Amino acid sequence: MDVHQEWPAEWLRGVLELCVLRAVADGPTYGYQISARLEQGGLGKVKGGTLYPLLKRFEAKEWVDVDWRPGEGGPGRKYYVLTARGSQRLQQMSALWTEFTATTAALLQDAGPAQVGPDEIEAEPVEEPQT
Amino acid sequence: MSKREQKRYALVRELAPGISPEWAEEFVGELGTRGVSGETVGASLAEVESHCAESGEPVEEAFGPADEYARSLELPVSAQQSTGGLLRVVVPQAIQVIGLFALISSAVPLSDGEPMGVTLGVGLNAAIVVLLILLLAWKAGAAVRTVARKPAVGVAVGVGFFAVMVASAVALREEVLTVSPWWGLVLGVGCLVLGTVLSVLRVRGSRESEAVLTVPFEEQQRQRERRRQMRRAEMLPVVLIPAFAVLNFLVLFLLT
């Protein structure tokens, strides 16, 4: 079962910017490679209609530099490279995200699974992510 | 696909053969009406095609509706399509239109040797035309998008505008100004020359039209060809307005 397809869409929207920045940080990369990297990493399929507007915003904020290179037999590829400004943003947001997940984890632990039995939890359908 | 459709989609099929031409045409059209430069539109189209080639997904599945995706990119308006850029295009043309009105109005009085009367209707129409041109320059993108989406609105506004012009010229015949027809001739020729010179200088001076659609790694020869075509298209109204004015002047002057 591909559990990654089941992440709630709101969570993905919140974390996508950070994950894409991290994927770009690995070196010059292009849209499809970023999308494949996110899918392999367990985030699920990020569609072009979601990914490229985000990359366009990165360009506008000068978090990435771009460079067109000829493709292999097909159309050219637009490569993205993280700038110093993008790298700084990645570091800031990574630290903040780590703190956030630690906070939520602590909150969830405090709530404690023992307080509510599994039979008492109403099965809520998981919303399909829009990515 | 019919011959008409083949012609309509010829450019996008040439620039992005790997994706649906209908999707590509809508994408290019949406960004074009938003005043995005041809180079930026072409690069975005190439990126879409590249992604579809790598992923093997149909463009509609990977990117959704073309117009929504185009809007989501939030691409900047090109310098030539900004309000300042549009004013540089329309102000010389507004001057040409004023010259056209003045020159044609002077033909009959010059031929008859009588003074030239400017009616309230003609004065009002000239003011309306200039205001309309400035309004279109200010809200060009919105106007183009409205007409592209609802052609009936464009036709209705055009017919309404023409009706107001005719009604105003017929109903408001009171002469507000009587001048020598030579003033009309001088004003007409002066405005036509000034407007034409300014327009020609703008078209020749612009390094290249930003409206020309180009994609990365395209043959330079094809790009140059399209730029030449665009420049000719830009030059057409610049030449047609004075030609129309002079022709009308000569016909009215010689036949009355």
mmCIF file of C-alpha atoms in Angstrom:
data_model
loop_
_atom_site.group_PDB
_atom_site.id
_atom_site.type_symbol
_atom_site.label_atom_id
_atom_site.label_comp_id
_atom_site.label_asym_id
_atom_site.label_seq_id
_atom_site.Cartn_x
_atom_site.Cartn_y
_atom_site.Cartn_z
ATOM 1 C CA MET A 1 0.000 0.000 0.000
ATOM 2 C CA ASP A 2 1.268 3.424 -0.882
ATOM 3 C CA VAL A 3 0.657 5.158 2.423
ATOM 4 C CA HIS A 4 2.321 8.348 1.215
ATOM 5 C CA GLN A 5 -0.649 9.145 -0.995
ATOM 6 C CA GLU A 6 -2.677 9.527 2.161
ATOM 7 C CA TRP A 7 -0.967 12.506 3.759
ATOM 8 C CA PRO A 8 -3.605 15.155 4.388
ATOM 9 C CA ALA A 9 -3.479 17.888 1.755
ATOM 10 C CA GLU A 10 -3.169 20.668 4.363
ATOM 11 C CA TRP A 11 -0.009 19.088 5.780
ATOM 12 C CA LEU A 12 1.506 18.766 2.329
ATOM 13 C CA ARG A 13 0.737 22.379 1.494
ATOM 14 C CA GLY A 14 2.519 23.461 4.655
ATOM 15 C CA VAL A 15 5.639 21.389 4.173
ATOM 16 C CA LEU A 16 6.055 21.396 0.393
ATOM 17 C CA GLU A 17 8.102 24.590 0.185
ATOM 18 C CA LEU A 18 10.623 23.234 2.672
ATOM 19 C CA CYS A 19 10.861 19.812 0.993
ATOM 20 C CA VAL A 20 11.333 21.320 -2.474
ATOM 21 C CA LEU A 21 14.038 23.650 -1.155
ATOM 22 C CA ARG A 22 15.757 20.620 0.355
ATOM 23 C CA ALA A 23 15.539 18.706 -2.935
ATOM 24 C CA VAL A 24 17.054 21.645 -4.831
ATOM 25 C CA ALA A 25 19.859 21.859 -2.248
ATOM 26 C CA ASP A 26 21.265 18.527 -3.476
ATOM 27 C CA GLY A 27 22.645 20.257 -6.556
ATOM 28 C CA PRO A 28 21.493 21.427 -9.963
ATOM 29 C CA THR A 29 18.213 19.644 -10.572
ATOM 30 C CA TYR A 30 15.143 20.025 -12.736
ATOM 31 C CA GLY A 31 11.389 19.886 -12.162
ATOM 32 C CA TYR A 32 10.706 16.258 -12.902
ATOM 33 C CA GLN A 33 13.731 15.121 -10.869
ATOM 34 C CA ILE A 34 12.499 17.141 -7.882
ATOM 35 C CA SER A 35 9.050 15.594 -8.255
ATOM 36 C CA ALA A 36 10.546 12.075 -8.425
ATOM 37 C CA ARG A 37 12.795 12.801 -5.432
ATOM 38 C CA LEU A 38 9.804 13.885 -3.320
ATOM 39 C CA GLU A 39 7.845 10.797 -4.327
ATOM 40 C CA GLN A 40 10.765 8.486 -3.518
ATOM 41 C CA GLY A 41 11.196 10.281 -0.205
ATOM 42 C CA GLY A 42 7.636 9.312 0.737
ATOM 43 C CA LEU A 43 5.825 12.588 0.232
ATOM 44 C CA GLY A 44 3.631 11.248 -2.556
ATOM 45 C CA LYS A 45 3.152 12.416 -6.099
ATOM 46 C CA VAL A 46 3.544 16.165 -6.504
ATOM 47 C CA LYS A 47 1.955 17.219 -9.747
ATOM 48 C CA GLY A 48 3.517 19.690 -12.159
ATOM 49 C CA GLY A 49 0.624 22.073 -11.608
ATOM 50 C CA THR A 50 1.655 22.338 -7.940
ATOM 51 C CA LEU A 51 5.429 22.122 -8.236
ATOM 52 C CA TYR A 52 6.237 24.652 -10.979
ATOM 53 C CA PRO A 53 4.274 27.619 -9.566
ATOM 54 C CA LEU A 54 6.230 27.018 -6.330
ATOM 55 C CA LEU A 55 9.535 26.957 -8.227
ATOM 56 C CA LYS A 56 8.480 30.140 -10.018
ATOM 57 C CA ARG A 57 7.973 31.811 -6.643
ATOM 58 C CA PHE A 58 11.436 30.608 -5.564
ATOM 59 C CA GLU A 59 12.833 32.283 -8.677
ATOM 60 C CA ALA A 60 10.991 35.537 -7.923
ATOM 61 C CA LYS A 61 12.343 35.517 -4.349
ATOM 62 C CA GLU A 62 15.846 34.733 -5.666
ATOM 63 C CA TRP A 63 16.099 31.524 -3.665
ATOM 64 C CA VAL A 64 17.156 29.694 -6.831
ATOM 65 C CA ASP A 65 19.164 30.415 -9.970
ATOM 66 C CA VAL A 66 18.004 28.839 -13.208
ATOM 67 C CA ASP A 67 19.837 27.538 -16.235
ATOM 68 C CA TRP A 68 18.458 25.941 -19.387
ATOM 69 C CA ARG A 69 20.387 22.932 -20.683
ATOM 70 C CA PRO A 70 19.670 20.747 -23.706
ATOM 71 C CA GLY A 71 17.627 17.631 -22.879
ATOM 72 C CA GLU A 72 18.498 14.120 -23.948
ATOM 73 C CA GLY A 73 16.747 13.905 -27.299
ATOM 74 C CA GLY A 74 13.707 15.785 -26.006
ATOM 75 C CA PRO A 75 13.033 19.387 -25.099
ATOM 76 C CA GLY A 76 15.529 21.300 -22.946
ATOM 77 C CA ARG A 77 15.599 21.090 -19.176
ATOM 78 C CA LYS A 78 15.459 24.003 -16.795
ATOM 79 C CA TYR A 79 17.888 23.399 -13.953
ATOM 80 C CA TYR A 80 17.504 24.969 -10.526
ATOM 81 C CA VAL A 81 20.377 25.736 -8.153
ATOM 82 C CA LEU A 82 19.927 27.004 -4.601
ATOM 83 C CA THR A 83 21.324 30.507 -4.000
ATOM 84 C CA ALA A 84 22.852 31.743 -0.736
ATOM 85 C CA ARG A 85 19.492 33.357 0.049
ATOM 86 C CA GLY A 86 17.685 30.079 -0.655
ATOM 87 C CA SER A 87 20.145 28.172 1.485
ATOM 88 C CA GLN A 88 19.569 30.580 4.350
ATOM 89 C CA ARG A 89 15.806 30.151 4.002
ATOM 90 C CA LEU A 90 16.213 26.364 4.001
ATOM 91 C CA GLN A 91 18.269 26.435 7.198
ATOM 92 C CA GLN A 92 15.827 28.750 8.966
ATOM 93 C CA MET A 93 12.771 26.786 7.943
ATOM 94 C CA SER A 94 14.382 23.407 8.680
ATOM 95 C CA ALA A 95 15.211 24.500 12.226
ATOM 96 C CA LEU A 96 11.718 25.881 12.683
ATOM 97 C CA TRP A 97 10.115 22.725 11.281
ATOM 98 C CA THR A 98 12.162 20.510 13.587
ATOM 99 C CA GLU A 99 11.015 22.589 16.543
ATOM 100 C CA PHE A 100 7.421 22.456 15.313
ATOM 101 C CA THR A 101 7.381 18.684 14.897
ATOM 102 C CA ALA A 102 8.996 18.252 18.326
ATOM 103 C CA THR A 103 6.299 20.477 19.806
ATOM 104 C CA THR A 104 3.472 18.593 18.148
ATOM 105 C CA ALA A 105 5.039 15.254 19.060
ATOM 106 C CA ALA A 106 5.205 16.338 22.699
ATOM 107 C CA LEU A 107 1.608 17.492 22.592
ATOM 108 C CA LEU A 108 0.497 14.188 21.108
ATOM 109 C CA GLN A 109 2.431 12.249 23.729
ATOM 110 C CA ASP A 110 0.789 14.320 26.483
ATOM 111 C CA ALA A 111 -2.638 13.456 25.081
ATOM 112 C CA GLY A 112 -1.654 9.809 25.417
ATOM 113 C CA PRO A 113 -3.196 6.991 23.393
ATOM 114 C CA ALA A 114 -4.419 5.305 26.633
ATOM 115 C CA GLN A 115 -7.002 8.022 27.217
ATOM 116 C CA VAL A 116 -8.993 7.018 24.154
ATOM 117 C CA GLY A 117 -9.365 3.429 23.143
ATOM 118 C CA PRO A 118 -9.033 2.454 19.485
ATOM 119 C CA ASP A 119 -12.674 1.343 19.401
ATOM 120 C CA GLU A 120 -13.831 4.770 20.496
ATOM 121 C CA ILE A 121 -12.136 6.609 17.615
ATOM 122 C CA GLU A 122 -14.563 7.375 14.833
ATOM 123 C CA ALA A 123 -13.151 6.438 11.478
ATOM 124 C CA GLU A 124 -12.743 9.691 9.545
ATOM 125 C CA PRO A 125 -12.079 9.478 5.828
ATOM 126 C CA VAL A 126 -8.639 10.844 4.963
ATOM 127 C CA GLU A 127 -8.848 13.731 2.540
ATOM 128 C CA GLU A 128 -7.049 13.083 -0.745
ATOM 129 C CA PRO A 129 -4.088 15.437 -1.234
ATOM 130 C CA GLN A 130 -4.462 17.864 -4.140
ATOM 131 C CA THR A 131 -0.820 17.599 -5.119
ATOM 132 C CA MET B 1 -7.883 18.006 -37.158
ATOM 133 C CA SER B 2 -9.311 20.400 -39.749
ATOM 134 C CA LYS B 3 -7.100 22.685 -41.857
ATOM 135 C CA ARG B 4 -8.375 25.679 -39.900
ATOM 136 C CA GLU B 5 -7.387 24.031 -36.601
ATOM 137 C CA GLN B 6 -4.020 23.000 -38.043
ATOM 138 C CA LYS B 7 -3.371 26.634 -38.943
ATOM 139 C CA ARG B 8 -4.587 27.861 -35.546
ATOM 140 C CA TYR B 9 -2.351 25.474 -33.621
ATOM 141 C CA ALA B 10 0.616 25.588 -36.038
ATOM 142 C CA LEU B 11 2.842 27.708 -33.804
ATOM 143 C CA VAL B 12 2.290 25.796 -30.553
ATOM 144 C CA ARG B 13 2.675 22.480 -32.400
ATOM 145 C CA GLU B 14 6.006 23.704 -33.704
ATOM 146 C CA LEU B 15 7.191 25.029 -30.333
ATOM 147 C CA ALA B 16 5.851 22.248 -28.081
ATOM 148 C CA PRO B 17 5.076 19.197 -30.241
ATOM 149 C CA GLY B 18 4.984 16.858 -27.241
ATOM 150 C CA ILE B 19 1.823 18.221 -25.614
ATOM 151 C CA SER B 20 -1.812 18.754 -26.556
ATOM 152 C CA PRO B 21 -2.005 21.760 -28.937
ATOM 153 C CA GLU B 22 -5.380 22.799 -27.501
ATOM 154 C CA TRP B 23 -3.914 22.956 -23.985
ATOM 155 C CA ALA B 24 -0.798 24.779 -25.235
ATOM 156 C CA GLU B 25 -2.843 27.293 -27.226
ATOM 157 C CA GLU B 26 -5.044 28.096 -24.233
ATOM 158 C CA PHE B 27 -1.984 28.432 -21.980
ATOM 159 C CA VAL B 28 -0.218 30.777 -24.415
ATOM 160 C CA GLY B 29 -3.436 32.763 -24.976
ATOM 161 C CA GLU B 30 -4.101 33.236 -21.250
ATOM 162 C CA LEU B 31 -0.567 34.487 -20.583
ATOM 163 C CA GLY B 32 -0.599 36.635 -23.736
ATOM 164 C CA THR B 33 -3.724 38.482 -22.602
ATOM 165 C CA ARG B 34 -2.026 39.034 -19.241
ATOM 166 C CA GLY B 35 0.838 40.874 -20.975
ATOM 167 C CA VAL B 36 3.565 38.307 -20.204
ATOM 168 C CA SER B 37 6.524 38.476 -22.622
ATOM 169 C CA GLY B 38 6.781 35.862 -25.381
ATOM 170 C CA GLU B 39 10.137 34.660 -24.075
ATOM 171 C CA THR B 40 8.729 34.006 -20.582
ATOM 172 C CA VAL B 41 5.622 32.299 -21.992
ATOM 173 C CA GLY B 42 7.782 30.134 -24.292
ATOM 174 C CA ALA B 43 10.099 29.122 -21.425
ATOM 175 C CA SER B 44 7.110 28.124 -19.257
ATOM 176 C CA LEU B 45 5.626 26.135 -22.142
ATOM 177 C CA ALA B 46 8.959 24.378 -22.715
ATOM 178 C CA GLU B 47 9.132 23.448 -19.034
ATOM 179 C CA VAL B 48 5.649 21.921 -19.225
ATOM 180 C CA GLU B 49 6.618 19.931 -22.305
ATOM 181 C CA SER B 50 9.855 18.817 -20.686
ATOM 182 C CA HIS B 51 8.008 17.580 -17.577
ATOM 183 C CA CYS B 52 5.449 15.662 -19.658
ATOM 184 C CA ALA B 53 8.202 14.086 -21.777
ATOM 185 C CA GLU B 54 10.033 12.894 -18.628
ATOM 186 C CA SER B 55 7.003 11.738 -16.667
ATOM 187 C CA GLY B 56 4.986 10.353 -19.572
ATOM 188 C CA GLU B 57 1.878 12.023 -18.139
ATOM 189 C CA PRO B 58 -0.655 13.809 -20.359
ATOM 190 C CA VAL B 59 -0.413 17.545 -19.870
ATOM 191 C CA GLU B 60 -4.011 17.883 -18.603
ATOM 192 C CA GLU B 61 -3.347 15.303 -15.889
ATOM 193 C CA ALA B 62 -0.028 16.753 -14.717
ATOM 194 C CA PHE B 63 -0.916 20.437 -14.906
ATOM 195 C CA GLY B 64 -4.722 20.646 -14.805
ATOM 196 C CA PRO B 65 -6.668 23.234 -16.818
ATOM 197 C CA ALA B 66 -4.350 25.450 -18.898
ATOM 198 C CA ASP B 67 -5.832 28.786 -17.828
ATOM 199 C CA GLU B 68 -5.701 27.918 -14.116
ATOM 200 C CA TYR B 69 -2.094 26.769 -14.380
ATOM 201 C CA ALA B 70 -1.168 29.911 -16.354
ATOM 202 C CA ARG B 71 -2.669 32.133 -13.648
ATOM 203 C CA SER B 72 -1.032 30.164 -10.826
ATOM 204 C CA LEU B 73 2.443 30.969 -12.189
ATOM 205 C CA GLU B 74 1.918 34.684 -11.415
ATOM 206 C CA LEU B 75 4.315 35.692 -14.195
ATOM 207 C CA PRO B 76 5.314 39.353 -14.441
ATOM 208 C CA VAL B 77 3.916 41.685 -17.093
ATOM 209 C CA SER B 78 6.529 42.575 -19.734
ATOM 210 C CA ALA B 79 7.918 46.125 -19.873
ATOM 211 C CA GLN B 80 6.273 46.734 -23.251
ATOM 212 C CA GLN B 81 2.886 45.700 -21.872
ATOM 213 C CA SER B 82 3.101 47.861 -18.747
ATOM 214 C CA THR B 83 1.017 51.045 -18.602
ATOM 215 C CA GLY B 84 4.057 53.165 -19.543
ATOM 216 C CA GLY B 85 4.883 50.861 -22.456
ATOM 217 C CA LEU B 86 1.300 50.918 -23.727
ATOM 218 C CA LEU B 87 1.146 54.707 -23.477
ATOM 219 C CA ARG B 88 4.213 54.891 -25.727
ATOM 220 C CA VAL B 89 2.195 52.900 -28.269
ATOM 221 C CA VAL B 90 -1.205 54.562 -27.984
ATOM 222 C CA VAL B 91 -0.319 58.245 -27.500
ATOM 223 C CA PRO B 92 1.283 58.546 -30.985
ATOM 224 C CA GLN B 93 -1.687 56.661 -32.423
ATOM 225 C CA ALA B 94 -4.127 59.002 -30.642
ATOM 226 C CA ILE B 95 -2.236 61.940 -32.187
ATOM 227 C CA GLN B 96 -2.578 60.265 -35.590
ATOM 228 C CA VAL B 97 -6.353 59.829 -35.073
ATOM 229 C CA ILE B 98 -6.758 63.517 -34.169
ATOM 230 C CA GLY B 99 -4.810 64.363 -37.343
ATOM 231 C CA LEU B 100 -7.085 62.076 -39.351
ATOM 232 C CA PHE B 101 -10.227 63.821 -38.058
ATOM 233 C CA ALA B 102 -8.792 67.310 -38.668
ATOM 234 C CA LEU B 103 -7.503 66.564 -42.164
ATOM 235 C CA ILE B 104 -10.733 64.947 -43.377
ATOM 236 C CA SER B 105 -12.858 67.729 -41.840
ATOM 237 C CA SER B 106 -10.865 70.370 -43.717
ATOM 238 C CA ALA B 107 -11.250 68.808 -47.199
ATOM 239 C CA VAL B 108 -14.754 70.040 -48.160
ATOM 240 C CA PRO B 109 -14.390 73.588 -46.727
ATOM 241 C CA LEU B 110 -11.013 73.913 -48.489
ATOM 242 C CA SER B 111 -12.519 72.783 -51.770
ATOM 243 C CA ASP B 112 -15.521 75.160 -51.389
ATOM 244 C CA GLY B 113 -13.399 78.034 -50.120
ATOM 245 C CA GLU B 114 -15.561 78.340 -47.016
ATOM 246 C CA PRO B 115 -14.697 78.459 -43.304
ATOM 247 C CA MET B 116 -14.483 75.191 -41.431
ATOM 248 C CA GLY B 117 -17.089 74.717 -38.726
ATOM 249 C CA VAL B 118 -16.384 72.407 -35.833
ATOM 250 C CA THR B 119 -19.648 71.099 -34.373
ATOM 251 C CA LEU B 120 -20.190 70.108 -30.754
ATOM 252 C CA GLY B 121 -20.714 66.496 -31.892
ATOM 253 C CA VAL B 122 -17.365 66.303 -33.719
ATOM 254 C CA GLY B 123 -15.538 67.872 -30.788
ATOM 255 C CA LEU B 124 -17.222 65.464 -28.376
ATOM 256 C CA ASN B 125 -16.384 62.467 -30.583
ATOM 257 C CA ALA B 126 -12.702 63.441 -30.771
ATOM 258 C CA ALA B 127 -12.606 63.732 -26.976
ATOM 259 C CA ILE B 128 -14.367 60.345 -26.593
ATOM 260 C CA VAL B 129 -11.885 58.624 -28.958
ATOM 261 C CA VAL B 130 -8.861 60.020 -27.117
ATOM 262 C CA LEU B 131 -10.355 59.082 -23.732
ATOM 263 C CA LEU B 132 -11.164 55.591 -24.984
ATOM 264 C CA ILE B 133 -7.608 55.076 -26.236
ATOM 265 C CA LEU B 134 -6.171 56.193 -22.894
ATOM 266 C CA LEU B 135 -8.665 53.987 -21.018
ATOM 267 C CA LEU B 136 -7.716 50.983 -23.142
ATOM 268 C CA ALA B 137 -4.035 51.651 -22.483
ATOM 269 C CA TRP B 138 -4.721 51.774 -18.756
ATOM 270 C CA LYS B 139 -6.864 48.634 -18.609
ATOM 271 C CA ALA B 140 -5.600 46.865 -21.737
ATOM 272 C CA GLY B 141 -5.174 43.438 -20.124
ATOM 273 C CA ALA B 142 -8.666 43.395 -18.616
ATOM 274 C CA ALA B 143 -10.199 44.620 -21.895
ATOM 275 C CA VAL B 144 -8.416 41.987 -23.995
ATOM 276 C CA ARG B 145 -9.356 39.198 -21.556
ATOM 277 C CA THR B 146 -13.029 40.258 -21.535
ATOM 278 C CA VAL B 147 -13.217 40.348 -25.337
ATOM 279 C CA ALA B 148 -11.332 37.044 -25.662
ATOM 280 C CA ARG B 149 -13.681 35.278 -23.212
ATOM 281 C CA LYS B 150 -16.922 36.972 -24.260
ATOM 282 C CA PRO B 151 -16.651 38.144 -27.882
ATOM 283 C CA ALA B 152 -20.330 39.185 -27.749
ATOM 284 C CA VAL B 153 -19.438 41.811 -25.125
ATOM 285 C CA GLY B 154 -16.742 43.189 -27.456
ATOM 286 C CA VAL B 155 -19.186 43.373 -30.374
ATOM 287 C CA ALA B 156 -21.883 45.002 -28.212
ATOM 288 C CA VAL B 157 -19.452 47.618 -26.860
ATOM 289 C CA GLY B 158 -18.117 48.297 -30.393
ATOM 290 C CA VAL B 159 -21.609 48.725 -31.870
ATOM 291 C CA GLY B 160 -22.695 50.872 -28.908
ATOM 292 C CA PHE B 161 -19.603 53.045 -29.276
ATOM 293 C CA PHE B 162 -20.239 53.520 -33.013
ATOM 294 C CA ALA B 163 -23.922 54.348 -32.350
ATOM 295 C CA VAL B 164 -22.968 56.996 -29.758
ATOM 296 C CA MET B 165 -20.477 58.541 -32.209
ATOM 297 C CA VAL B 166 -23.041 58.732 -35.039
ATOM 298 C CA ALA B 167 -25.823 59.995 -32.759
ATOM 299 C CA SER B 168 -23.548 62.642 -31.295
ATOM 300 C CA ALA B 169 -22.391 63.843 -34.756
ATOM 301 C CA VAL B 170 -25.980 63.982 -36.083
ATOM 302 C CA ALA B 171 -27.709 65.432 -33.012
ATOM 303 C CA LEU B 172 -25.101 67.951 -31.839
ATOM 304 C CA ARG B 173 -24.706 70.026 -35.005
ATOM 305 C CA GLU B 174 -24.300 73.325 -33.219
ATOM 306 C CA GLU B 175 -21.060 74.922 -34.387
ATOM 307 C CA VAL B 176 -18.808 75.713 -31.470
ATOM 308 C CA LEU B 177 -15.867 76.921 -33.504
ATOM 309 C CA THR B 178 -15.420 78.393 -36.976
ATOM 310 C CA VAL B 179 -11.882 78.547 -38.287
ATOM 311 C CA SER B 180 -10.095 78.821 -41.598
ATOM 312 C CA PRO B 181 -9.884 75.356 -43.216
ATOM 313 C CA TRP B 182 -6.139 75.917 -43.512
ATOM 314 C CA TRP B 183 -5.948 75.526 -39.722
ATOM 315 C CA GLY B 184 -7.632 72.142 -40.095
ATOM 316 C CA LEU B 185 -5.165 71.186 -42.835
ATOM 317 C CA VAL B 186 -2.142 72.331 -40.825
ATOM 318 C CA LEU B 187 -3.372 70.616 -37.630
ATOM 319 C CA GLY B 188 -4.234 67.432 -39.554
ATOM 320 C CA VAL B 189 -0.929 67.175 -41.413
ATOM 321 C CA GLY B 190 1.030 68.205 -38.309
ATOM 322 C CA CYS B 191 -0.607 65.582 -36.066
ATOM 323 C CA LEU B 192 -0.318 62.875 -38.716
ATOM 324 C CA VAL B 193 3.385 63.584 -39.281
ATOM 325 C CA LEU B 194 4.137 63.837 -35.543
ATOM 326 C CA GLY B 195 2.175 60.677 -34.647
ATOM 327 C CA THR B 196 3.675 58.702 -37.522
ATOM 328 C CA VAL B 197 7.252 59.776 -36.782
ATOM 329 C CA LEU B 198 6.848 58.920 -33.077
ATOM 330 C CA SER B 199 5.356 55.498 -33.937
ATOM 331 C CA VAL B 200 8.027 54.654 -36.516
ATOM 332 C CA LEU B 201 10.771 55.678 -34.081
ATOM 333 C CA ARG B 202 9.207 53.468 -31.391
ATOM 334 C CA VAL B 203 8.909 50.408 -33.645
ATOM 335 C CA ARG B 204 12.433 50.844 -35.059
ATOM 336 C CA GLY B 205 13.926 51.749 -31.696
ATOM 337 C CA SER B 206 12.526 48.786 -29.797
ATOM 338 C CA ARG B 207 15.240 46.164 -29.729
ATOM 339 C CA GLU B 208 12.739 43.465 -30.415
ATOM 340 C CA SER B 209 9.099 42.867 -29.762
ATOM 341 C CA GLU B 210 8.516 41.124 -26.435
ATOM 342 C CA ALA B 211 5.294 39.670 -27.800
ATOM 343 C CA VAL B 212 7.157 37.191 -30.036
ATOM 344 C CA LEU B 213 6.854 33.661 -28.669
ATOM 345 C CA THR B 214 10.219 31.885 -28.395
ATOM 346 C CA VAL B 215 11.375 28.701 -26.679
ATOM 347 C CA PRO B 216 14.862 27.759 -25.433
ATOM 348 C CA PHE B 217 17.150 26.051 -27.983
ATOM 349 C CA GLU B 218 14.951 27.035 -30.894
ATOM 350 C CA GLU B 219 16.585 27.731 -34.259
ATOM 351 C CA GLN B 220 17.636 31.388 -34.382
ATOM 352 C CA GLN B 221 16.457 31.631 -37.971
ATOM 353 C CA ARG B 222 12.853 30.792 -36.995
ATOM 354 C CA GLN B 223 12.923 33.314 -34.147
ATOM 355 C CA ARG B 224 14.227 36.045 -36.480
ATOM 356 C CA GLU B 225 11.486 35.242 -38.975
ATOM 357 C CA ARG B 226 8.757 35.597 -36.350
ATOM 358 C CA ARG B 227 10.287 38.851 -35.071
ATOM 359 C CA ARG B 228 10.257 40.257 -38.617
ATOM 360 C CA GLN B 229 6.603 39.264 -39.005
ATOM 361 C CA MET B 230 5.732 40.911 -35.686
ATOM 362 C CA ARG B 231 7.554 44.123 -36.635
ATOM 363 C CA ARG B 232 5.652 44.264 -39.936
ATOM 364 C CA ALA B 233 2.378 43.746 -38.036
ATOM 365 C CA GLU B 234 3.283 46.585 -35.644
ATOM 366 C CA MET B 235 4.117 48.892 -38.541
ATOM 367 C CA LEU B 236 0.836 48.253 -40.387
ATOM 368 C CA PRO B 237 -1.510 50.539 -38.361
ATOM 369 C CA VAL B 238 1.224 53.199 -38.212
ATOM 370 C CA VAL B 239 1.168 53.431 -42.028
ATOM 371 C CA LEU B 240 -2.541 52.733 -42.558
ATOM 372 C CA ILE B 241 -3.908 55.668 -40.507
ATOM 373 C CA PRO B 242 -2.112 58.438 -42.504
ATOM 374 C CA ALA B 243 -2.749 56.589 -45.778
ATOM 375 C CA PHE B 244 -6.477 56.408 -44.992
ATOM 376 C CA ALA B 245 -6.548 60.076 -43.967
ATOM 377 C CA VAL B 246 -4.758 61.309 -47.096
ATOM 378 C CA LEU B 247 -6.886 59.140 -49.397
ATOM 379 C CA ASN B 248 -10.133 60.417 -47.822
ATOM 380 C CA PHE B 249 -8.903 64.001 -47.977
ATOM 381 C CA LEU B 250 -8.064 63.702 -51.683
ATOM 382 C CA VAL B 251 -11.370 62.023 -52.566
ATOM 383 C CA LEU B 252 -13.428 64.667 -50.697
ATOM 384 C CA PHE B 253 -11.312 67.580 -51.961
ATOM 385 C CA LEU B 254 -11.324 66.519 -55.598
ATOM 386 C CA LEU B 255 -14.951 65.338 -55.815
ATOM 387 C CA THR B 256 -16.625 68.371 -54.216
#
